[in-house]
mmCIF file of C-alpha atoms in Angstrom:
data_model
loop_
_atom_site.group_PDB
_atom_site.id
_atom_site.type_symbol
_atom_site.label_atom_id
_atom_site.label_comp_id
_atom_site.label_asym_id
_atom_site.label_seq_id
_atom_site.Cartn_x
_atom_site.Cartn_y
_atom_site.Cartn_z
ATOM 1 C CA MET A 1 40.199 -12.534 -6.241
ATOM 2 C CA ILE A 2 38.103 -11.403 -9.197
ATOM 3 C CA ARG A 3 35.996 -14.524 -8.987
ATOM 4 C CA SER A 4 35.230 -13.973 -5.284
ATOM 5 C CA ALA A 5 34.351 -10.322 -5.982
ATOM 6 C CA LYS A 6 31.922 -11.420 -8.709
ATOM 7 C CA LEU A 7 30.377 -14.013 -6.394
ATOM 8 C CA LEU A 8 30.000 -11.448 -3.636
ATOM 9 C CA ALA A 9 28.420 -8.922 -6.000
ATOM 10 C CA GLY A 10 26.076 -11.587 -7.360
ATOM 11 C CA ALA A 11 25.030 -12.592 -3.845
ATOM 12 C CA GLY A 12 24.336 -8.952 -2.984
ATOM 13 C CA LEU A 13 22.182 -8.487 -6.076
ATOM 14 C CA LEU A 14 20.337 -11.712 -5.354
ATOM 15 C CA ALA A 15 19.609 -10.582 -1.793
ATOM 16 C CA LEU A 16 18.409 -7.222 -3.076
ATOM 17 C CA ALA A 17 16.104 -8.873 -5.604
ATOM 18 C CA ALA A 18 14.682 -11.203 -2.981
ATOM 19 C CA CYS A 19 13.456 -8.380 -0.771
ATOM 20 C CA GLY A 20 12.290 -6.115 -3.577
ATOM 21 C CA GLY A 21 14.937 -3.571 -2.708
ATOM 22 C CA GLN A 22 12.973 -0.626 -4.017
ATOM 23 C CA GLY A 23 10.925 0.362 -0.973
ATOM 24 C CA ASP A 24 7.675 0.088 -2.915
ATOM 25 C CA ASP A 25 6.156 -2.204 -0.290
ATOM 26 C CA ALA A 26 6.294 0.561 2.298
ATOM 27 C CA ALA A 27 4.937 3.131 -0.156
ATOM 28 C CA GLY A 28 2.039 0.859 -1.080
ATOM 29 C CA ASP A 29 1.349 0.076 2.559
ATOM 30 C CA ASN A 30 1.266 3.791 3.394
ATOM 31 C CA VAL A 31 -1.266 4.495 0.653
ATOM 32 C CA GLN A 32 -3.440 1.567 1.714
ATOM 33 C CA GLU A 33 -3.267 2.660 5.352
ATOM 34 C CA ALA A 34 -4.375 6.189 4.414
ATOM 35 C CA TYR A 35 -7.436 4.786 2.637
ATOM 36 C CA GLU A 36 -8.139 2.522 5.611
ATOM 37 C CA ASN A 37 -8.048 5.523 7.948
ATOM 38 C CA LYS A 38 -10.508 7.394 5.718
ATOM 39 C CA ALA A 39 -12.795 4.357 5.627
ATOM 40 C CA GLU A 40 -12.750 4.119 9.421
ATOM 41 C CA ALA A 41 -13.648 7.804 9.706
ATOM 42 C CA VAL A 42 -16.577 7.330 7.314
ATOM 43 C CA GLU A 43 -17.724 4.286 9.308
ATOM 44 C CA ALA A 44 -17.597 6.320 12.514
ATOM 45 C CA ILE A 45 -19.891 8.879 10.910
ATOM 46 C CA ALA A 46 -22.197 6.072 9.776
ATOM 47 C CA ASP A 47 -22.330 4.697 13.304
ATOM 48 C CA ASN A 48 -23.451 8.091 14.616
ATOM 49 C CA THR A 49 -26.120 8.603 11.953
ATOM 50 C CA ALA A 50 -29.741 8.035 12.890
ATOM 51 C CA ASN A 51 -30.841 7.758 9.255
ATOM 52 C CA ASP A 52 -30.552 4.125 8.130
ATOM 53 C CA ALA A 53 -30.314 4.977 4.428
ATOM 54 C CA ALA A 54 -27.518 7.449 5.076
ATOM 55 C CA ALA A 55 -25.707 4.925 7.272
ATOM 56 C CA GLU A 56 -25.886 2.268 4.544
ATOM 57 C CA SER A 57 -24.594 4.737 1.968
ATOM 58 C CA LEU A 58 -21.708 5.685 4.237
ATOM 59 C CA GLU A 59 -20.875 2.026 4.860
ATOM 60 C CA ALA A 60 -20.792 1.478 1.087
ATOM 61 C CA GLN A 61 -18.458 4.455 0.732
ATOM 62 C CA ALA A 62 -16.177 2.989 3.402
ATOM 63 C CA ASP A 63 -16.095 -0.342 1.556
ATOM 64 C CA GLN A 64 -15.231 1.467 -1.689
ATOM 65 C CA LEU A 65 -12.426 3.366 0.034
ATOM 66 C CA ARG A 66 -10.941 0.084 1.267
ATOM 67 C CA GLU A 67 -11.149 -1.468 -2.202
ATOM 68 C CA THR A 68 -9.523 1.597 -3.748
ATOM 69 C CA GLY A 69 -6.744 1.503 -1.152
ATOM 70 C CA GLU A 70 -6.051 -2.153 -1.850
ATOM 71 C CA ALA A 71 -6.006 -1.524 -5.606
ATOM 72 C CA GLN A 72 -3.642 1.422 -5.196
ATOM 73 C CA GLU A 73 -1.334 -0.622 -2.972
ATOM 74 C CA GLU A 74 -1.237 -3.411 -5.528
ATOM 75 C CA ALA A 75 -0.583 -0.970 -8.382
ATOM 76 C CA ILE A 76 2.309 0.619 -6.510
ATOM 77 C CA ASP A 77 3.813 -2.760 -5.659
ATOM 78 C CA GLU A 78 3.460 -3.976 -9.253
ATOM 79 C CA ALA A 79 4.932 -0.753 -10.641
ATOM 80 C CA ASP A 80 8.167 -1.617 -8.795
ATOM 81 C CA ILE A 81 8.948 2.029 -8.176
ATOM 82 C CA ASN A 82 12.293 3.065 -6.812
ATOM 83 C CA ALA A 83 11.119 4.690 -3.576
ATOM 84 C CA ALA A 84 14.652 5.742 -2.645
ATOM 85 C CA ALA A 85 14.942 7.790 -5.829
ATOM 86 C CA THR A 86 11.408 9.145 -5.454
ATOM 87 C CA ASN A 87 12.042 10.255 -1.880
ATOM 88 C CA GLY A 88 15.415 11.745 -2.746
ATOM 89 C CA MET A 89 17.312 9.261 -0.580
#
């Protein structure tokens, strides 16, 4: 009985480890998506700008926003935060 309980507990921990189990993937995805939305808004402004220099500058800002979002997502995922504890779940 004790052996089967240990095996069951071990299997549960293994399953939890396999999927991350901390919710940090969703948190990182949310941050990256927010930056993506900002980048799209900046690109929309660039598309409606008649000044070519301003449009290029805005496009560069949009690219930087995307890069920052990707870096933030990666940092959150690598930090292995416990999203359930952070969100008060």
